[in-house]
PDB file of N, CA and C in Angstrom:
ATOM      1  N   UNK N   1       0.848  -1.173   0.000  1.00  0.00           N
ATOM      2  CA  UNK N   1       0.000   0.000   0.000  1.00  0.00           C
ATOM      3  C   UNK N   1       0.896   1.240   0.000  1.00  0.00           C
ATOM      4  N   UNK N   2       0.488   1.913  -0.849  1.00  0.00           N
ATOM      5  CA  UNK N   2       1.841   3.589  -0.827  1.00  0.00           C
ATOM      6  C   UNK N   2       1.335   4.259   0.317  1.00  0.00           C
ATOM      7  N   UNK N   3       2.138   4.861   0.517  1.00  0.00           N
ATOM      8  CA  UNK N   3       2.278   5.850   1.876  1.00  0.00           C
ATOM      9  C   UNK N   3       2.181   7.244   1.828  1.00  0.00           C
ATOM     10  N   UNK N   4       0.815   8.043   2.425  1.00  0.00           N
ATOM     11  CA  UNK N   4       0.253   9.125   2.137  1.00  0.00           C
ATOM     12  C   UNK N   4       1.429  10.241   2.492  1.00  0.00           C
ATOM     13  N   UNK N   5       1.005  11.361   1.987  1.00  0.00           N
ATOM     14  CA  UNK N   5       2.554  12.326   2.889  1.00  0.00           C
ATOM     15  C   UNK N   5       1.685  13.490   2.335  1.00  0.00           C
ATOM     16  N   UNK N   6       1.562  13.875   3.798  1.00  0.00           N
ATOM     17  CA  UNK N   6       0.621  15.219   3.848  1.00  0.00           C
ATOM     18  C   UNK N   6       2.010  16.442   3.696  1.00  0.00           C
ATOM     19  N   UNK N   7       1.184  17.449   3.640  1.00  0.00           N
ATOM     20  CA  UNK N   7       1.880  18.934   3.361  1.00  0.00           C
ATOM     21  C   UNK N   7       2.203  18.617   5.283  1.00  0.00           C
ATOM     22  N   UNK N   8       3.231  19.984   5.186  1.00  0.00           N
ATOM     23  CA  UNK N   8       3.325  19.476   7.040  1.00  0.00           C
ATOM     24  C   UNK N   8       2.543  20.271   7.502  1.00  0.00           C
ATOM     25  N   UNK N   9       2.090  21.670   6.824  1.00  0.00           N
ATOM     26  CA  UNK N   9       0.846  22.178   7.247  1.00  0.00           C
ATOM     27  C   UNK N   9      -0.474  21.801   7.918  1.00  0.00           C
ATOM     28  N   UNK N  10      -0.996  20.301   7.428  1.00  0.00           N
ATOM     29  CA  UNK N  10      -1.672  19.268   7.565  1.00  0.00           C
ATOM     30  C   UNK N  10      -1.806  18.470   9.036  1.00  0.00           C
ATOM     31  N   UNK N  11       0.000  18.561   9.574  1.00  0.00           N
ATOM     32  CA  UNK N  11       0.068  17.338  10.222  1.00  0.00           C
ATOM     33  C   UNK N  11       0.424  18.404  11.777  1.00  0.00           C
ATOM     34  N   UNK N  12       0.058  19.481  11.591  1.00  0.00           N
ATOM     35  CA  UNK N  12       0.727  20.198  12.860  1.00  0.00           C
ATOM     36  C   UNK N  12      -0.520  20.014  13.824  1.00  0.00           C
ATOM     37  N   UNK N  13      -0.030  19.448  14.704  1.00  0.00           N
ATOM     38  CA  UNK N  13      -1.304  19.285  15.534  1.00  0.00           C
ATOM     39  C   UNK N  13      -1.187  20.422  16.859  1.00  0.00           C
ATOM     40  N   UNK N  14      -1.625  21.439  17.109  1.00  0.00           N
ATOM     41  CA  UNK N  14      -1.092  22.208  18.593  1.00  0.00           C
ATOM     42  C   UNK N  14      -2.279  21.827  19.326  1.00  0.00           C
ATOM     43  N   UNK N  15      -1.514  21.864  20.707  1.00  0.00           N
ATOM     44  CA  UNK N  15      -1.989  21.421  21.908  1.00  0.00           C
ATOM     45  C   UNK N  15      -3.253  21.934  22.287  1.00  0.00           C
ATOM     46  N   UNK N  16      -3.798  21.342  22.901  1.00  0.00           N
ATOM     47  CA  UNK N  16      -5.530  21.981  23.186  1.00  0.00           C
ATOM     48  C   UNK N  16      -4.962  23.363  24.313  1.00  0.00           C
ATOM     49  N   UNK N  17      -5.823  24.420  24.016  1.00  0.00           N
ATOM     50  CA  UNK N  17      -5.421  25.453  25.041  1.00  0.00           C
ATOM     51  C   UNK N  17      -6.721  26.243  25.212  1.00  0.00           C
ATOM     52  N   UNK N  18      -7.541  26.165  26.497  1.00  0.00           N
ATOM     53  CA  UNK N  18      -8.564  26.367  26.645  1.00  0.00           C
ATOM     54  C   UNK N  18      -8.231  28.132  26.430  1.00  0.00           C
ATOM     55  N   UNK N  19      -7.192  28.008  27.955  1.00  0.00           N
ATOM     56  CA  UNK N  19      -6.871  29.805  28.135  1.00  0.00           C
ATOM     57  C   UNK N  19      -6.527  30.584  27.014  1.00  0.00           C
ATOM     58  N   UNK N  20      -6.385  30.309  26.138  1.00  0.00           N
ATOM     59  CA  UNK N  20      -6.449  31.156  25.201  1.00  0.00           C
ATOM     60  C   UNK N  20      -7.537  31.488  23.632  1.00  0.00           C
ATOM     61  N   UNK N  21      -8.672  30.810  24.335  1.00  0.00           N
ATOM     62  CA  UNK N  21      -9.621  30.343  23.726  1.00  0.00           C
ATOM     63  C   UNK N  21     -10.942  31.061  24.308  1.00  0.00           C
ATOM     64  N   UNK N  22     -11.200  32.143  23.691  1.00  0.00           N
ATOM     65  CA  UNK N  22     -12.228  32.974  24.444  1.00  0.00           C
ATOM     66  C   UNK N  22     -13.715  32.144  24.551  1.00  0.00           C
ATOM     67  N   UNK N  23     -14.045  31.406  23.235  1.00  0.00           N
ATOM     68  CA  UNK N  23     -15.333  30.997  23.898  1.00  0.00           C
ATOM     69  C   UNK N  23     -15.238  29.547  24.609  1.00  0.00           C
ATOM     70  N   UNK N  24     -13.964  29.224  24.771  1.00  0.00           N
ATOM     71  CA  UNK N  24     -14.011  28.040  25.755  1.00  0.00           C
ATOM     72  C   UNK N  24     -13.820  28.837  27.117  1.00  0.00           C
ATOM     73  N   UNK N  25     -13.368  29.572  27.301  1.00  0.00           N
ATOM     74  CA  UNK N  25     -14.255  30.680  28.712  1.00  0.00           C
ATOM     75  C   UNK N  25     -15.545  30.817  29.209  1.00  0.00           C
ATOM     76  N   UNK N  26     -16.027  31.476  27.801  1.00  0.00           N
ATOM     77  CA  UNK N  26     -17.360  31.247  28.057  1.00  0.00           C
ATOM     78  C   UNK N  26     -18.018  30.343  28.075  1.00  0.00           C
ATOM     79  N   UNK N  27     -17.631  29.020  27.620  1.00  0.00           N
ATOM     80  CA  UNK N  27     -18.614  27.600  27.879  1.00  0.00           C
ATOM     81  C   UNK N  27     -18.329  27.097  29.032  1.00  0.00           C
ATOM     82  N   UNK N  28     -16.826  27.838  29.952  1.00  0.00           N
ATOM     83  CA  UNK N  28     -16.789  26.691  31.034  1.00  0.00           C
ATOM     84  C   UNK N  28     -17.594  27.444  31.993  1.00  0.00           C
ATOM     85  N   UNK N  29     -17.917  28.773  31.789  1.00  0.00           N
ATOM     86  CA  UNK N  29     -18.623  30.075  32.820  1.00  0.00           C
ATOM     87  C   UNK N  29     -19.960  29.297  32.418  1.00  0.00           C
ATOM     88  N   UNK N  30     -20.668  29.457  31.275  1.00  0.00           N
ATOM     89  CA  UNK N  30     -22.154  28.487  31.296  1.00  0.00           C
ATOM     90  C   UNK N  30     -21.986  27.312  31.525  1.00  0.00           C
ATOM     91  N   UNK N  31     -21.440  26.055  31.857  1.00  0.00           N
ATOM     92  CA  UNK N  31     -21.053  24.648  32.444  1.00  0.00           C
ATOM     93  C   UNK N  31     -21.394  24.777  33.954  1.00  0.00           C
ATOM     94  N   UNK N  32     -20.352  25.890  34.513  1.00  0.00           N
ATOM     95  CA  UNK N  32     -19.927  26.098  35.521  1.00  0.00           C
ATOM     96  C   UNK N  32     -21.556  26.702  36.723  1.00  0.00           C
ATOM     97  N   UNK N  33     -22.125  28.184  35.499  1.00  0.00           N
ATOM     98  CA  UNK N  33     -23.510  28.777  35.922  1.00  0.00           C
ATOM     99  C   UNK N  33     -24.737  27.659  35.646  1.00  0.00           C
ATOM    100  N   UNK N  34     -24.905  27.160  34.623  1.00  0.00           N
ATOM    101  CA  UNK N  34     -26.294  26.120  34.431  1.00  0.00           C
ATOM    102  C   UNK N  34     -25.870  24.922  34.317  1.00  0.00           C
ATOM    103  N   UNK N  35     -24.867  24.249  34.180  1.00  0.00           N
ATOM    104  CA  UNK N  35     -25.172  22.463  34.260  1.00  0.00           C
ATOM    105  C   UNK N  35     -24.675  22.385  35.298  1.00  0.00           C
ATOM    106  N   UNK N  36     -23.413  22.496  35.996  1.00  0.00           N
ATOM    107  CA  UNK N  36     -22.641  22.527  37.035  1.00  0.00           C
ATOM    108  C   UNK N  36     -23.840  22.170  38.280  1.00  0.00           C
ATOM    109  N   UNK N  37     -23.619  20.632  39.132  1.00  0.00           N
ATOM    110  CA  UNK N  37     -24.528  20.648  40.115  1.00  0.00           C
ATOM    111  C   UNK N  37     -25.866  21.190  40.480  1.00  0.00           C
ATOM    112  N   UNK N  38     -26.629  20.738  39.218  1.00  0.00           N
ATOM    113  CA  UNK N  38     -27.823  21.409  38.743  1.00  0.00           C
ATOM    114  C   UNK N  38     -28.833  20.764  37.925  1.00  0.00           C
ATOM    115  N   UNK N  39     -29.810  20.730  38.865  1.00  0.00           N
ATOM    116  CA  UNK N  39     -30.909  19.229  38.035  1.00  0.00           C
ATOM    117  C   UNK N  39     -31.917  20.176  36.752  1.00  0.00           C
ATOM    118  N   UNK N  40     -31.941  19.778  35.638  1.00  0.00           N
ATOM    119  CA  UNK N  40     -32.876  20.066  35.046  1.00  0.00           C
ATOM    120  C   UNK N  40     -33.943  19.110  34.400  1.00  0.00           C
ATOM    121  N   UNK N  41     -34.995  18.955  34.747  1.00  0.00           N
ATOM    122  CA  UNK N  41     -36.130  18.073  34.480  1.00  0.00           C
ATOM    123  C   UNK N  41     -36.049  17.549  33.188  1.00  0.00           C
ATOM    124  N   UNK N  42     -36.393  18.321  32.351  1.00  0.00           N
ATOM    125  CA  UNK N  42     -36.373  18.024  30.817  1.00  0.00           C
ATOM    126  C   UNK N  42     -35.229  18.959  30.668  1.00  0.00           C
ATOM    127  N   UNK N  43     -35.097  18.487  29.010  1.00  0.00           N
ATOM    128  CA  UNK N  43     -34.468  19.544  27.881  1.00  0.00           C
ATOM    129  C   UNK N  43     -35.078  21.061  27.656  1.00  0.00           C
ATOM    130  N   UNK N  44     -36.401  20.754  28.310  1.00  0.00           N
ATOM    131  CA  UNK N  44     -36.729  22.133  28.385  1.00  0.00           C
ATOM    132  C   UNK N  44     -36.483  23.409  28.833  1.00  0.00           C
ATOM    133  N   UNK N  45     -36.346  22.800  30.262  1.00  0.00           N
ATOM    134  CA  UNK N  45     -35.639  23.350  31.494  1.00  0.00           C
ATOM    135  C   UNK N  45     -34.501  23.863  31.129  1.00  0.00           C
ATOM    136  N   UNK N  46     -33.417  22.993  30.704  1.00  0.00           N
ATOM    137  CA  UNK N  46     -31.982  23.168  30.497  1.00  0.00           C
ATOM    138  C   UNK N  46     -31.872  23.890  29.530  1.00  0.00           C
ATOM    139  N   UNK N  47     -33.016  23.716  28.144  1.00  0.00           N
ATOM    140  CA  UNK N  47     -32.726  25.234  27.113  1.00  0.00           C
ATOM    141  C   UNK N  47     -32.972  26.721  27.544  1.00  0.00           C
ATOM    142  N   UNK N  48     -34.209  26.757  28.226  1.00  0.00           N
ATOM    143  CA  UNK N  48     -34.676  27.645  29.031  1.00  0.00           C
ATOM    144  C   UNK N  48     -32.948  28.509  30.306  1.00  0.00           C
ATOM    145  N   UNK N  49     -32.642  27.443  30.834  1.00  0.00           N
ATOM    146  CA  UNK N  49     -31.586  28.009  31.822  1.00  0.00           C
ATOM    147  C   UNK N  49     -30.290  28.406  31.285  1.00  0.00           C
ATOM    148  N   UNK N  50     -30.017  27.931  29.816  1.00  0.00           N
ATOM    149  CA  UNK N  50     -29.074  28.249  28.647  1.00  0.00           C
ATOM    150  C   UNK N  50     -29.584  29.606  28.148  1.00  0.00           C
ATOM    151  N   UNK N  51     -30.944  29.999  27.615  1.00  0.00           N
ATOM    152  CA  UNK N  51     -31.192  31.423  26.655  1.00  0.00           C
ATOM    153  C   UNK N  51     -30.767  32.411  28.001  1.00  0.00           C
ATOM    154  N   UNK N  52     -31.379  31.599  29.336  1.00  0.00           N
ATOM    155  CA  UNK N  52     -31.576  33.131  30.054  1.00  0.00           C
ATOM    156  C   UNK N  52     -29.899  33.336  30.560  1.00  0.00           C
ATOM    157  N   UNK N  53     -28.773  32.393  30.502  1.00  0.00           N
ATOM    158  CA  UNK N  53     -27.681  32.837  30.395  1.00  0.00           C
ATOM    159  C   UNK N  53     -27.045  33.886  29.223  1.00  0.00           C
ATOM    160  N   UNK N  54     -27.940  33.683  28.407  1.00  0.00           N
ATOM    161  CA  UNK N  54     -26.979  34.039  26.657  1.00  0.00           C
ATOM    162  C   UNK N  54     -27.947  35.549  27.377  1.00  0.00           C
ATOM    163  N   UNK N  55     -29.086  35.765  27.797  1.00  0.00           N
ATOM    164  CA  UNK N  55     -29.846  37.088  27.628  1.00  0.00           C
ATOM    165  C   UNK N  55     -28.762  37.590  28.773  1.00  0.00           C
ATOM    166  N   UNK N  56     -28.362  37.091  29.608  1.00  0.00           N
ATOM    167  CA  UNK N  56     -27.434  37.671  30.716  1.00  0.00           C
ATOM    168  C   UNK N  56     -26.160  38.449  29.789  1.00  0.00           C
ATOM    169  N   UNK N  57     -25.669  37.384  29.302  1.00  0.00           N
ATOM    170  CA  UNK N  57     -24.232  38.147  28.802  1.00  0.00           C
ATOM    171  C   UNK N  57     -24.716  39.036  27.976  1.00  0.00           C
ATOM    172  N   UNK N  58     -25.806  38.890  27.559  1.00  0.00           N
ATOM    173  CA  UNK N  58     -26.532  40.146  26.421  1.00  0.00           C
ATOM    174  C   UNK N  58     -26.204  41.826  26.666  1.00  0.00           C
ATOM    175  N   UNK N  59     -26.777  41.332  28.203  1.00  0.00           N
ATOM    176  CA  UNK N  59     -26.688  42.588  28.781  1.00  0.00           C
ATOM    177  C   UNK N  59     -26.438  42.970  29.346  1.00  0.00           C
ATOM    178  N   UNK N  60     -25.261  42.503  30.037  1.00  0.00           N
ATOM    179  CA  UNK N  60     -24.401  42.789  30.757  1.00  0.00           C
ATOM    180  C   UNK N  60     -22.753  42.426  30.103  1.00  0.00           C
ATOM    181  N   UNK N  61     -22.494  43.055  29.011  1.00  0.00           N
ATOM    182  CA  UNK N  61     -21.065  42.467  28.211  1.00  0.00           C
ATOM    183  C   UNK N  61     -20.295  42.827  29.194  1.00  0.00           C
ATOM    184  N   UNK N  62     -20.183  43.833  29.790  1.00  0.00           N
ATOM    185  CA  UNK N  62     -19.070  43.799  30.958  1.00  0.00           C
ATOM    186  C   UNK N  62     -18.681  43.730  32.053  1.00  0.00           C
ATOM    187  N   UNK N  63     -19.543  42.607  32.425  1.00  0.00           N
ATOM    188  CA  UNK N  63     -19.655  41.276  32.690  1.00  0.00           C
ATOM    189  C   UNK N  63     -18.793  39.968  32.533  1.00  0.00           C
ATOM    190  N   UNK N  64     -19.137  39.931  30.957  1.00  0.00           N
ATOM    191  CA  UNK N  64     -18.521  38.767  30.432  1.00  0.00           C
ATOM    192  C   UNK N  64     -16.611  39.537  30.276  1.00  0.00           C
ATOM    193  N   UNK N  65     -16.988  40.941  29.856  1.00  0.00           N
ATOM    194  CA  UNK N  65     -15.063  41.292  29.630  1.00  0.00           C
ATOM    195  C   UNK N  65     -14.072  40.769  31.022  1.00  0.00           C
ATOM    196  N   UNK N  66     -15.256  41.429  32.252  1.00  0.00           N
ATOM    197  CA  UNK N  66     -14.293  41.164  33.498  1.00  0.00           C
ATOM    198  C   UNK N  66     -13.998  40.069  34.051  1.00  0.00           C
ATOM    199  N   UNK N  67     -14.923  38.982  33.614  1.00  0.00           N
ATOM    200  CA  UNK N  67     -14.671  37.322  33.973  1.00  0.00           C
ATOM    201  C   UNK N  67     -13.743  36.886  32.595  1.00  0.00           C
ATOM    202  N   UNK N  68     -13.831  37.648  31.434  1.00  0.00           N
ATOM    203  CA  UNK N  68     -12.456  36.481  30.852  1.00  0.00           C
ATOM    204  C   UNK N  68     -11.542  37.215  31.556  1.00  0.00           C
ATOM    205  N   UNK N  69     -11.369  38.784  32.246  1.00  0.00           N
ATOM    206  CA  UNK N  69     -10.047  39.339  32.338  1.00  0.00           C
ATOM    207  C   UNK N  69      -9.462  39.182  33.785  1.00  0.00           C
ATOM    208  N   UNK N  70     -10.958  38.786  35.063  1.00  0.00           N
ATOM    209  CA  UNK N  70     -10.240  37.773  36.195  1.00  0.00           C
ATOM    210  C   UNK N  70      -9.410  36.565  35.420  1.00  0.00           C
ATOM    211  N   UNK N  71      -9.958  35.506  34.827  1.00  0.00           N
ATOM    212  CA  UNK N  71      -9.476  34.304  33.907  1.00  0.00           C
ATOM    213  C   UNK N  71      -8.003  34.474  33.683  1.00  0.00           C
ATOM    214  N   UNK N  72      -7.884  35.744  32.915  1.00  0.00           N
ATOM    215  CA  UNK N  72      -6.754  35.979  32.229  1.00  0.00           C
ATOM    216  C   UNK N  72      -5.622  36.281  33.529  1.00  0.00           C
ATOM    217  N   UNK N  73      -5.825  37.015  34.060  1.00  0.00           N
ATOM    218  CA  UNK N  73      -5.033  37.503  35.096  1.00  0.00           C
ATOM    219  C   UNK N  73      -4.797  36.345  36.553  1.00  0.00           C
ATOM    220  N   UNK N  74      -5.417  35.606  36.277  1.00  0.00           N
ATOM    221  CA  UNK N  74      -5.380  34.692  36.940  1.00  0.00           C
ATOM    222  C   UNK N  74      -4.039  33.794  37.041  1.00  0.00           C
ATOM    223  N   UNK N  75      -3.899  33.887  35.738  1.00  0.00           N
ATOM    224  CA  UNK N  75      -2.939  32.774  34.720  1.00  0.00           C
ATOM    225  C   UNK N  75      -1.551  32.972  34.878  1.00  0.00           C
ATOM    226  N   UNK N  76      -1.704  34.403  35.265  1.00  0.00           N
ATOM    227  CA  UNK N  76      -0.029  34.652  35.266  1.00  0.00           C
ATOM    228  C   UNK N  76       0.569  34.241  36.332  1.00  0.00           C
TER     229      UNK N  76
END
């Protein structure tokens, strides 16, 4: 069987890095606010406790700036 040979562009794999990954911030802040030790009955419930997070960061963006920039400052 011949042997494939990618561009190396292809084959660069970099390391998973949450912290520098703004909306993996924000998914571990909604994990953390609505699933995190938290019963929801149905799927209903749990979509319901998901929008009224997204209406939170809506309106309150700075909010969301000062929790990635605790996050960030955290790190150092």
């Amino acid at each position: 069987m011949p042997q494939i040979h990618y561009p190396p562009s292809w084959t660069k794999q970099f390391n998973y890095s949450p912290n520098f990954n703004l909306v993996e911030r924000i998914w571990g802040w909604l994990k953390e606010s609505v699933i995190a030790n938290r019963f929801h009955a149905n799927r209903k419930e749990l979509r319901e406790s998901i929008v009224s997070f997204l209406d939170y960061l809506a309106q309150f963006p700075e909010k969301v700036l000062q929790r990635i920039g605790q996050i960030a400052m955290s790190e150092n």
